[in-house]
Short mmCIF file of C-alpha atoms in Angstrom, two decimals:
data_model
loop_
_atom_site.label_atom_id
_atom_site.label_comp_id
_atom_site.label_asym_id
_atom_site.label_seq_id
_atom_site.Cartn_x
_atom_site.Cartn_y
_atom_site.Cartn_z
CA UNK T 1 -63.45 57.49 -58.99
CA UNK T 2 -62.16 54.87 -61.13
CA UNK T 3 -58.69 55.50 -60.54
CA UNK T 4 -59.29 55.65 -56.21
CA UNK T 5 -60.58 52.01 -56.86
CA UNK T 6 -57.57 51.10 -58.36
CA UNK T 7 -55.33 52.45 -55.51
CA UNK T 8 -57.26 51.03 -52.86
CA UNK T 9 -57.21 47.33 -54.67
CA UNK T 10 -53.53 47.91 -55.07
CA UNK T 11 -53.00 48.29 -51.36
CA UNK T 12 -54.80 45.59 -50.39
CA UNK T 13 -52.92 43.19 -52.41
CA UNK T 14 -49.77 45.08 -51.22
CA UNK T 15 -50.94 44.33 -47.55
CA UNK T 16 -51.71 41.05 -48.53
CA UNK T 17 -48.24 40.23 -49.69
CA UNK T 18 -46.48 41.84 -47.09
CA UNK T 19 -49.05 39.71 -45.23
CA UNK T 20 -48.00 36.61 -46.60
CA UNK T 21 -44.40 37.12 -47.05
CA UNK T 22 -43.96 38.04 -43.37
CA UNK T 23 -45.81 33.97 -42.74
CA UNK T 24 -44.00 32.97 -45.33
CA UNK T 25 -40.58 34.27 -43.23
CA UNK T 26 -41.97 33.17 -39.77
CA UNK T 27 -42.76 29.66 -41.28
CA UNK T 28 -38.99 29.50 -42.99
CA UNK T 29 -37.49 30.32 -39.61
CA UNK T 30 -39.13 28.18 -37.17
CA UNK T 31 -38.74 25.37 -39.62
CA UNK T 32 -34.86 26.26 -39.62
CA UNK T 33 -35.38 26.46 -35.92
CA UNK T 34 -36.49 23.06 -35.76
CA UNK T 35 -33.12 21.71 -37.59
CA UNK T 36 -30.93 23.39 -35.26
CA UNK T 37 -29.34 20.58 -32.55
CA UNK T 38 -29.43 21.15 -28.67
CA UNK T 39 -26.38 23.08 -26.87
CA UNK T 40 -23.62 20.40 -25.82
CA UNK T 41 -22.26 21.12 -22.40
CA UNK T 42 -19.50 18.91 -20.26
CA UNK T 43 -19.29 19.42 -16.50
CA UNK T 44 -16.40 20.97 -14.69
CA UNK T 45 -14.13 19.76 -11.58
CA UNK T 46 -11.58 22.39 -10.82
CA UNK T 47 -9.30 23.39 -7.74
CA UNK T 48 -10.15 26.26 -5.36
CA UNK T 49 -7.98 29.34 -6.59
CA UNK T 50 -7.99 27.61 -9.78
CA UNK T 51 -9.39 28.42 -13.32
CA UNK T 52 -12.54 26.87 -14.66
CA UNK T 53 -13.04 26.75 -18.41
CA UNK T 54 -17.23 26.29 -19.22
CA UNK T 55 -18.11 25.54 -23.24
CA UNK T 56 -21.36 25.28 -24.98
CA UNK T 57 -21.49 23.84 -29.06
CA UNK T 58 -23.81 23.87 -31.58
CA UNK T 59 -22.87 22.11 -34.86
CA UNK T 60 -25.78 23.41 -36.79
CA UNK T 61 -26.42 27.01 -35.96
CA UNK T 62 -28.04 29.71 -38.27
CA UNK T 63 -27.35 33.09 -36.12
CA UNK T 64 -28.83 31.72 -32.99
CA UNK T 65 -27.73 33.39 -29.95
CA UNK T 66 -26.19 31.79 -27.14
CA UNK T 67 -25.80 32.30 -23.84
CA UNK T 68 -24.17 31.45 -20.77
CA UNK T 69 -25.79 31.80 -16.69
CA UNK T 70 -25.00 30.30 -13.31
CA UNK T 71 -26.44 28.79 -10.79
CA UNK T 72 -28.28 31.94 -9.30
CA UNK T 73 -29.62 32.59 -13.06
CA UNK T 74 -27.75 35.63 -13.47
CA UNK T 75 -26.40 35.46 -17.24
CA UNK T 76 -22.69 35.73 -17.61
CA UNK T 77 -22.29 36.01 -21.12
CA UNK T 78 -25.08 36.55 -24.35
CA UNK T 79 -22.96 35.45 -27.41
CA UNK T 80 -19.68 37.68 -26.93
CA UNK T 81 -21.75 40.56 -24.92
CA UNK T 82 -20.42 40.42 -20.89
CA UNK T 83 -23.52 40.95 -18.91
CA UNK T 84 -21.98 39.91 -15.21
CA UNK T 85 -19.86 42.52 -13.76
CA UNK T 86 -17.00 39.96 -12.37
CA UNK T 87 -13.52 40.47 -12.88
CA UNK T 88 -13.13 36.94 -12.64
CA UNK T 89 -15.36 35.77 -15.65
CA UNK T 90 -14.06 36.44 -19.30
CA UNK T 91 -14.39 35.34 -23.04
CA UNK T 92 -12.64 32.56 -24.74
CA UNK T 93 -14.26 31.98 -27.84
CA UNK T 94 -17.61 33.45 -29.39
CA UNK T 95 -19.15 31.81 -32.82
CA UNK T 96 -22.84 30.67 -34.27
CA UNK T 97 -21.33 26.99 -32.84
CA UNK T 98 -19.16 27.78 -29.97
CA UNK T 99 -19.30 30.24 -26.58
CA UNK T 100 -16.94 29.63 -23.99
CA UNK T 101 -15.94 31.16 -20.83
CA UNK T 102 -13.46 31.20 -17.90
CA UNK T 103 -13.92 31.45 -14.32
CA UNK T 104 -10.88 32.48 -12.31
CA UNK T 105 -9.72 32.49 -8.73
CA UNK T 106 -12.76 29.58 -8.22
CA UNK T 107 -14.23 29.35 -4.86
CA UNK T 108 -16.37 27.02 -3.37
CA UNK T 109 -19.37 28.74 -3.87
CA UNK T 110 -18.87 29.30 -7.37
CA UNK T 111 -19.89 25.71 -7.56
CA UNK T 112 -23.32 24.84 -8.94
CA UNK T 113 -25.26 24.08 -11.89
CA UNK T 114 -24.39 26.54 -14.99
CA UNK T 115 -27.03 26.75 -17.83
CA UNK T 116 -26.07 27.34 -21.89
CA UNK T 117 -29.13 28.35 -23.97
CA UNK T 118 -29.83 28.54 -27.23
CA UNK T 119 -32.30 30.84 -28.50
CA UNK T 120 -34.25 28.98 -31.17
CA UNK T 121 -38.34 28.99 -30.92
CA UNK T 122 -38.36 27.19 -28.08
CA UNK T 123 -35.53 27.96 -26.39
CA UNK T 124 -33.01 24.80 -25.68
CA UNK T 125 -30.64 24.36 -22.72
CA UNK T 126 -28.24 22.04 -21.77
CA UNK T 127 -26.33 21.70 -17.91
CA UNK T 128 -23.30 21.60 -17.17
CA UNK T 129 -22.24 20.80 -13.36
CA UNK T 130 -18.97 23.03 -11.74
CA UNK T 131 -17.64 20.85 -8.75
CA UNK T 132 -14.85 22.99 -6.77
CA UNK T 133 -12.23 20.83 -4.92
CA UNK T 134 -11.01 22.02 -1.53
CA UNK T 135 -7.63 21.54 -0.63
CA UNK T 136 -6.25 20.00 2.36
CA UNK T 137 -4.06 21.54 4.47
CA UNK T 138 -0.78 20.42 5.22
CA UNK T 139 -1.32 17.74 8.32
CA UNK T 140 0.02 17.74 11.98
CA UNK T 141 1.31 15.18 13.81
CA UNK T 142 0.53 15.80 17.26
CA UNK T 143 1.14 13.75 20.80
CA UNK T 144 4.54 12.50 20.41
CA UNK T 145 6.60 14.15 23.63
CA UNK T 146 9.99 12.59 23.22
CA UNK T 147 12.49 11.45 24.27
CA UNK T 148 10.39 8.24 25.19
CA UNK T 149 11.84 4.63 27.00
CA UNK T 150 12.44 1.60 25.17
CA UNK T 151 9.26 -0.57 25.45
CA UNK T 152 7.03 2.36 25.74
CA UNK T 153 4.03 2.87 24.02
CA UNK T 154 3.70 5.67 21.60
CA UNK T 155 0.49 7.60 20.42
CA UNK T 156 0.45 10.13 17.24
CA UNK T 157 -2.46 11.79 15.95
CA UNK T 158 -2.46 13.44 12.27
CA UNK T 159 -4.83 16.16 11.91
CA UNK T 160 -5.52 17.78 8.51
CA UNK T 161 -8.46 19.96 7.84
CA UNK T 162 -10.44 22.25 5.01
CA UNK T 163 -10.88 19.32 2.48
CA UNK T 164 -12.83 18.75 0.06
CA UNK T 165 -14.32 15.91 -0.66
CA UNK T 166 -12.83 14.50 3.18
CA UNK T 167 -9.22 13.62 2.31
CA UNK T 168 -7.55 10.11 3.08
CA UNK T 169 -4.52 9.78 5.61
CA UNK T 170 -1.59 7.17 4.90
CA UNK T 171 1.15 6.44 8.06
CA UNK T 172 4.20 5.37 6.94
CA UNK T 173 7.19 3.70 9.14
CA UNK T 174 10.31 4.26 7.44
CA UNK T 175 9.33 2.93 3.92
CA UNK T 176 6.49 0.53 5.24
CA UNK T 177 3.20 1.95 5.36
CA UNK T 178 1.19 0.85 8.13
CA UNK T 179 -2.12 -0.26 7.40
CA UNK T 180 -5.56 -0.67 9.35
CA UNK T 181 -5.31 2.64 11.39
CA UNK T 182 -8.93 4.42 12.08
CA UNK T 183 -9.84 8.09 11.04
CA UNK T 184 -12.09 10.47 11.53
CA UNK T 185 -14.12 13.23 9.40
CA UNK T 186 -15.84 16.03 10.80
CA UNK T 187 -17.70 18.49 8.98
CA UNK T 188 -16.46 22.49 9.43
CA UNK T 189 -18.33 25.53 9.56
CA UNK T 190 -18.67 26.09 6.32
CA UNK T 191 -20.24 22.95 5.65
CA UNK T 192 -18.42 21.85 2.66
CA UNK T 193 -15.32 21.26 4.00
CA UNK T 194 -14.24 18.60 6.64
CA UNK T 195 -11.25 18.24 9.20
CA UNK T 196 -9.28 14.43 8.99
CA UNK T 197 -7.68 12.74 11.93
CA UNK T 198 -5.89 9.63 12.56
CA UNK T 199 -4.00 8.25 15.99
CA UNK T 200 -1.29 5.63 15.00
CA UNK T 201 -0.19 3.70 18.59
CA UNK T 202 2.99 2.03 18.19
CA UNK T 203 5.20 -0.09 20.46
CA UNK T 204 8.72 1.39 20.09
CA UNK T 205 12.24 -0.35 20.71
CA UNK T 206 15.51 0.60 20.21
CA UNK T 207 15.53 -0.30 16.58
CA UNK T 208 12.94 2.72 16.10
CA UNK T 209 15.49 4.95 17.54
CA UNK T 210 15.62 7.71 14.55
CA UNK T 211 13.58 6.32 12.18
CA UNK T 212 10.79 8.94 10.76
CA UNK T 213 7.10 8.49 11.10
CA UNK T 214 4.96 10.18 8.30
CA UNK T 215 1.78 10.91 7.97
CA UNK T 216 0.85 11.69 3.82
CA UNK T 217 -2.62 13.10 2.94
CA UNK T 218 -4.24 11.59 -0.30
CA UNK T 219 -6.85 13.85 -2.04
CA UNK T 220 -7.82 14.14 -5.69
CA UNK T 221 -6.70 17.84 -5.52
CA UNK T 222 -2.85 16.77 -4.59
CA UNK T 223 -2.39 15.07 -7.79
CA UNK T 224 1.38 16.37 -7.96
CA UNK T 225 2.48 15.79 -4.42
CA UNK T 226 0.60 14.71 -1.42
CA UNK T 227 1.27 16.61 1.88
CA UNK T 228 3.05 15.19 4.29
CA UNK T 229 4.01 15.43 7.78
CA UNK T 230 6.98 13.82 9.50
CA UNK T 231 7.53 12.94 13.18
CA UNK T 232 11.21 11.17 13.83
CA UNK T 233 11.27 8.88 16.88
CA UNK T 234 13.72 9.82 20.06
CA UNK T 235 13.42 6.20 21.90
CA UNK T 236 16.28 5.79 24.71
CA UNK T 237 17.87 2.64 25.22
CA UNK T 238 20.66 0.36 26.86
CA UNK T 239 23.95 0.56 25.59
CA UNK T 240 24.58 -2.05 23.14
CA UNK T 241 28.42 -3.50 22.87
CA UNK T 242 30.72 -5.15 20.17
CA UNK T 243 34.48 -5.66 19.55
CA UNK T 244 36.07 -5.89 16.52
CA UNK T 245 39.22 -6.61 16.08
CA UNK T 246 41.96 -5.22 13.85
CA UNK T 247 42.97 -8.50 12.31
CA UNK T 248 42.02 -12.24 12.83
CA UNK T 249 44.79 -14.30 13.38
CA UNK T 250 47.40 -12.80 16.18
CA UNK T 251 50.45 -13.69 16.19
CA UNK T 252 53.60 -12.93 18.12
CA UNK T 253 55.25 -9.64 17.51
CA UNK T 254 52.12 -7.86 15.93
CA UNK T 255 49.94 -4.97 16.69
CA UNK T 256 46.60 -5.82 17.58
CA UNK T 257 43.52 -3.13 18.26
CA UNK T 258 40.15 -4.27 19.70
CA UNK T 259 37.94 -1.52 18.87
CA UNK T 260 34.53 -1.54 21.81
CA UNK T 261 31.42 -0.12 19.48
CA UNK T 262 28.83 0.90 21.97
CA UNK T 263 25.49 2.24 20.80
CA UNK T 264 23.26 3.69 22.80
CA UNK T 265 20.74 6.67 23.65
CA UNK T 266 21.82 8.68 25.35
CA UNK T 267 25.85 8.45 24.20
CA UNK T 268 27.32 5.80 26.17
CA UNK T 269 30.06 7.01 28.20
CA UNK T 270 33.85 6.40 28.03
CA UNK T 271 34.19 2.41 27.96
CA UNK T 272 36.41 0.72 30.00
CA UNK T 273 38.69 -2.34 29.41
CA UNK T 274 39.71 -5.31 31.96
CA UNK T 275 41.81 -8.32 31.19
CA UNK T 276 40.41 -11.41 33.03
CA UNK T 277 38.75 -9.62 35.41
CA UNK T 278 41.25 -7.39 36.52
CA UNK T 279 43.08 -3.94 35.66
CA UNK T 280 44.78 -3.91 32.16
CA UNK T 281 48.71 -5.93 33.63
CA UNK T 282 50.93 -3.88 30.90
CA UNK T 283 49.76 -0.10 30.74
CA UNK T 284 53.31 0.32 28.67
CA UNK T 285 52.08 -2.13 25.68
CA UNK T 286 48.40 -1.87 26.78
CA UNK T 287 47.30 1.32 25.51
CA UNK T 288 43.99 2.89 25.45
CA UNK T 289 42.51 5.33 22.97
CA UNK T 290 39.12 6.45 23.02
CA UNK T 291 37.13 3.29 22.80
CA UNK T 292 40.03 1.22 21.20
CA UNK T 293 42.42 -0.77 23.09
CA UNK T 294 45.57 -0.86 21.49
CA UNK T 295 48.37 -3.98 22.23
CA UNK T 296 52.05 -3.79 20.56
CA UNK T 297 54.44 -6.61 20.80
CA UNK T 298 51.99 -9.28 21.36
CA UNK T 299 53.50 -12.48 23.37
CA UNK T 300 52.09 -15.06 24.82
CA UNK T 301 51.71 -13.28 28.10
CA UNK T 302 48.69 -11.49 26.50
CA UNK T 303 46.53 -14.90 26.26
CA UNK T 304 43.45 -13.96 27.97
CA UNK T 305 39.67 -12.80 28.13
CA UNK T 306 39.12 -9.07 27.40
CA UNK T 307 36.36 -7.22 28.88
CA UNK T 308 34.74 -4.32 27.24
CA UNK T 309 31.95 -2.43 29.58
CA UNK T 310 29.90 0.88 28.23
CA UNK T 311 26.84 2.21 30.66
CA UNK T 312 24.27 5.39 29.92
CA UNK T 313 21.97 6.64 31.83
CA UNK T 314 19.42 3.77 30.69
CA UNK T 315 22.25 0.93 32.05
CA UNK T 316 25.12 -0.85 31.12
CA UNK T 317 26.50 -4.08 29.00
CA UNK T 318 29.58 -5.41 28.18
CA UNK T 319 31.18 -7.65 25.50
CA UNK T 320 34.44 -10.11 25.97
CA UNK T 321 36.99 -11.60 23.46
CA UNK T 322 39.15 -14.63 24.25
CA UNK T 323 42.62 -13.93 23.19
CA UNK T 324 44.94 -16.21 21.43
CA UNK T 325 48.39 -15.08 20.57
CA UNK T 326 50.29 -17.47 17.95
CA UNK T 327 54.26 -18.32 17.91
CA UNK T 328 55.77 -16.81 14.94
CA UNK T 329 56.79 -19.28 12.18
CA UNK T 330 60.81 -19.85 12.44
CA UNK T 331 62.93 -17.70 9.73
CA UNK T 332 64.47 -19.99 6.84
CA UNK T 333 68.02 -20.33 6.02
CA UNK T 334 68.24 -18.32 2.85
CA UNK T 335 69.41 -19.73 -0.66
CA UNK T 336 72.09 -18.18 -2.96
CA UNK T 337 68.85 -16.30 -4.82
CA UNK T 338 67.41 -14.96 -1.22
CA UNK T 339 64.67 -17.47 -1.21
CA UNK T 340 63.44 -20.37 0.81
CA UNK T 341 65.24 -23.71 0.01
CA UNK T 342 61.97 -25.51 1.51
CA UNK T 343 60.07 -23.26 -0.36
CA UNK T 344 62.03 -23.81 -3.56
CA UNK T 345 62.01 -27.60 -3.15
CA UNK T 346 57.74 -27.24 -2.53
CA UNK T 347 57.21 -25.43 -5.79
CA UNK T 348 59.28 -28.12 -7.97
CA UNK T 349 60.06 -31.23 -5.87
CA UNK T 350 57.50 -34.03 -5.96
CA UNK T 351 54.56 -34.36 -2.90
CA UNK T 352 56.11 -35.73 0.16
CA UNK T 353 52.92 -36.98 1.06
CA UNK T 354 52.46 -39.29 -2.20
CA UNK T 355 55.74 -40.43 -1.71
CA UNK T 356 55.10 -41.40 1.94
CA UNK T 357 51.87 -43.01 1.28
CA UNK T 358 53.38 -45.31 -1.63
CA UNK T 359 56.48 -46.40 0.82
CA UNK T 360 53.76 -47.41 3.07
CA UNK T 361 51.87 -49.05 0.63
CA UNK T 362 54.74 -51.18 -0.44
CA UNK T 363 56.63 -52.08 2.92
CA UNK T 364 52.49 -53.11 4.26
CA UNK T 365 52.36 -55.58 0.97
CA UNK T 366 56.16 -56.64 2.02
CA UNK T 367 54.95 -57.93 5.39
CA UNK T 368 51.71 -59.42 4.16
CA UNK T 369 54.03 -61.64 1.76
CA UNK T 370 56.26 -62.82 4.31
CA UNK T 371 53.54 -63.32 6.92
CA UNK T 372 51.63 -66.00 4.13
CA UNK T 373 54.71 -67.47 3.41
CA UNK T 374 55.96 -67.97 6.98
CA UNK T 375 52.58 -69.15 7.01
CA UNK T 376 52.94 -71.74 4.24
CA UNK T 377 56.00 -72.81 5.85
CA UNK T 378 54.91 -74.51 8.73
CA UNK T 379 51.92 -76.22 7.48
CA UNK T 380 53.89 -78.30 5.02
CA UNK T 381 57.12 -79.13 7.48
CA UNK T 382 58.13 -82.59 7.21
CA UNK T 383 61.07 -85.33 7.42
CA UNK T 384 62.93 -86.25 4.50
CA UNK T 385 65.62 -89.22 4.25
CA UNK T 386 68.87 -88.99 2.38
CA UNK T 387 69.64 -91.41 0.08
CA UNK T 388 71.48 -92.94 2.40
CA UNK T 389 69.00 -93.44 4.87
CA UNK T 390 66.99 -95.52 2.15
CA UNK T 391 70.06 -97.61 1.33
CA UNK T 392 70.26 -96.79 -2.17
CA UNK T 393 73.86 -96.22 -1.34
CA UNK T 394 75.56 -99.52 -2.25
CA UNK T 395 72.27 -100.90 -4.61
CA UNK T 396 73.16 -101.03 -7.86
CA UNK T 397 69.09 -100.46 -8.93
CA UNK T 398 66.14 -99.13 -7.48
CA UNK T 399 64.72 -102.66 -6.56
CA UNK T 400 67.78 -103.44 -4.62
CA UNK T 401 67.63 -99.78 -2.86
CA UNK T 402 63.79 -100.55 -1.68
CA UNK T 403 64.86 -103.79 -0.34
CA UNK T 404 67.77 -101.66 1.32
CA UNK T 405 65.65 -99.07 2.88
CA UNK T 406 63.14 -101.31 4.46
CA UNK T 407 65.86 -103.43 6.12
CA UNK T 408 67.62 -99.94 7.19
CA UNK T 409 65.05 -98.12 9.30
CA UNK T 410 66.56 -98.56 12.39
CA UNK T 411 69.51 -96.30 11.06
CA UNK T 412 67.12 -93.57 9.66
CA UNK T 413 66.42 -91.01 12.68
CA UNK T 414 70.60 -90.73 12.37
CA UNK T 415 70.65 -89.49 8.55
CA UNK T 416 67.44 -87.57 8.57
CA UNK T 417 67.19 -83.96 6.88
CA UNK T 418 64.49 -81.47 8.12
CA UNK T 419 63.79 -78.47 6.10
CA UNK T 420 61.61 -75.86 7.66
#
């Protein structure tokens, strides 16, 4: 009897602390529960057809599960346990602080709001958003029927659809981009996605002839290269005409070629060539080749105004040159050595031209000096008397001479002396 007590006391107390340690355990792991941090989640952007890499961390973690679902709350992945039949999903990396995953081949409506949870007591999330980018498709230009008239106006529309967000058309001109032109967005089927347009109207000349008109779409997704479509002008125009000439300065004797450059679309036809109005006079020395008018043995016969016509479809112009021909500098006698004795006597003789303007200098001073003499001169002309004339010829002193020469001036006019 004694000993039944003692077993059933005994099990109590073993109940008891099975009892206790079991709260004791419970109590232990909610408080370790209660240390562990929330799941840290980043959101996504990727690229339709791309690859999309989702990670969940926990820095303090005591063998918590974690797990990762999408938007639909299907669960992808329960530490490193697949649960998701989908190809496309797979492990990265599975720890007590880390579980991420990859999404492959992303479409648009794998985009959405993707949960991580952590399985503590309560349970802890965190979000992490997936944005999918669409991506444009290469644009159109559409509208340009060519070849168009000088003047003319010109309309292009660029069309580019299936973006995602709405993608951003640029027209460019050559290497200027032309700003300030409207566009359009329009929503698709689909809903997500949306089809661009822009209509560039342009006023073309003949200087647009050739040049390329692009139309580049801009769009997060195109981070590499933009697409880009190119439209080159076909603008017809006049004929426009220029002669150039082989050399500047014609003299007798030489060659000379006047070369007729006429632009134009559509190709000018063959130019022709007039001389003062009238038929080329010398076919012989007058030759024509292609555009290029070719004259040997230039004389002075060949002074005149050349005329230079070129005509397309679109019209005609013309260009002229006023011809000048030059006499030919006379040979010089040659010297012993071969060379020019006026040549010779211009590299070491002095400058004619000093020389000349000092002779001038000095016969121009000559005749200024003989002028203000001559000048002098005749102011101070006067009459003088000879000692005779004051009858100091037969005085024997001065006083006797004075006394002479007063008495004596009826003789004076016949002994006077001028001096000029």
């Amino acid at each position: 009897m004694f000993a039944k007590h003692n077993v059933s006391v005994f099990c109590l107390y073993s109940f008891l602390g099975a009892l206790f340690q079991l709260q004791a355990a419970a109590t232990k792991t909610k408080a370790k529960g209660g240390q562990a941090q929330s799941p840290l989640t980043q959101n996504v952007t990727a690229v339709e057809g791309g690859t999309a890499m989702l990670t969940c961390r926990v820095d303090h973690n005591d063998n918590t599960s974690l797990q990762w679902s999408n938007p639909a709350q299907q669960t992808l992945y329960f530490d490193d346990k697949k649960a998701l039949r989908d190809n496309r999903i797979e492990l990265v990396r599975s720890s007590w602080h880390e579980l991420s995953i990859n999404i492959s081949d992303i479409s648009l409506s794998d985009e959405g709001q993707y949960t991580c949870s952590l399985f503590t007591m309560p349970v802890k999330t965190a979000k992490a958003f997936l944005t999918v980018l669409a991506v444009p498709q290469t644009p159109v230009i559409s509208g340009f029927k060519g070849p168009v008239n000088e003047g003319d106006a010109v309309e292009l529309t660029c069309t580019t659809t299936g973006s995602k967000p709405a993608a951003h058309l640029r027209w460019y001109k050559g290497d200027a981009e032309i700003h300030d032109v409207p566009l359009s967005q329009e929503p698709e089927l689909r809903g997500k996605t949306y089809t661009v347009r822009s209509t560039l109207r342009l006023q073309v000349d003949r200087n647009d002839d050739g040049v390329g008109v692009r139309c580049s779409v801009d769009h997060e997704s195109l981070r590499a290269a933009p697409h880009v479509a190119t439209q080159r002008l076909d603008i017809q125009y006049a004929p426009s005409v220029k002669i150039d000439l082989s050399r500047n300065f014609a003299r007798e004797g030489d060659e000379l070629r006047m070369d007729c450059r006429a632009t134009g679309n559509p190709e000018p036809e063959a130019v022709k060539w007039k001389k003062d109005g009238a038929e080329l006079p010398d076919p012989e020395r007058m030759v024509v080749d292609g555009n290029v008018l070719v004259i040997s043995a230039l004389n002075k016969t060949d002074n005149g105004t050349y005329h230079c016509e070129a005509a397309n479809t679109m019209g005609h112009n013309s260009a002229e040159y006023k011809l000048y021909v030059y006499a030919s500098p006379k040979p010089s006698a040659p010297t012993g050595r071969g060379q020019d004795l006026s040549a010779l006597a211009g590299q070491s003789g002095p400058d004619h031209a000093v020389i000349g303007g000092v002779v001038a200098v000095v016969v121009f001073i000559t005749l200024c000096l003989i002028i203000v003499l001559g000048r002098y001169l005749a102011r101070h002309k006067g009459t003088y008397l000879t000692n005779e004339a004051k009858g100091a010829e037969d005085a024997p002193d001065a006083d006797t001479a004075i006394i002479n020469a007063e008495g004596s001036q009826a003789n004076a006019e016949e002994k006077k002396e001028y001096f000029i």
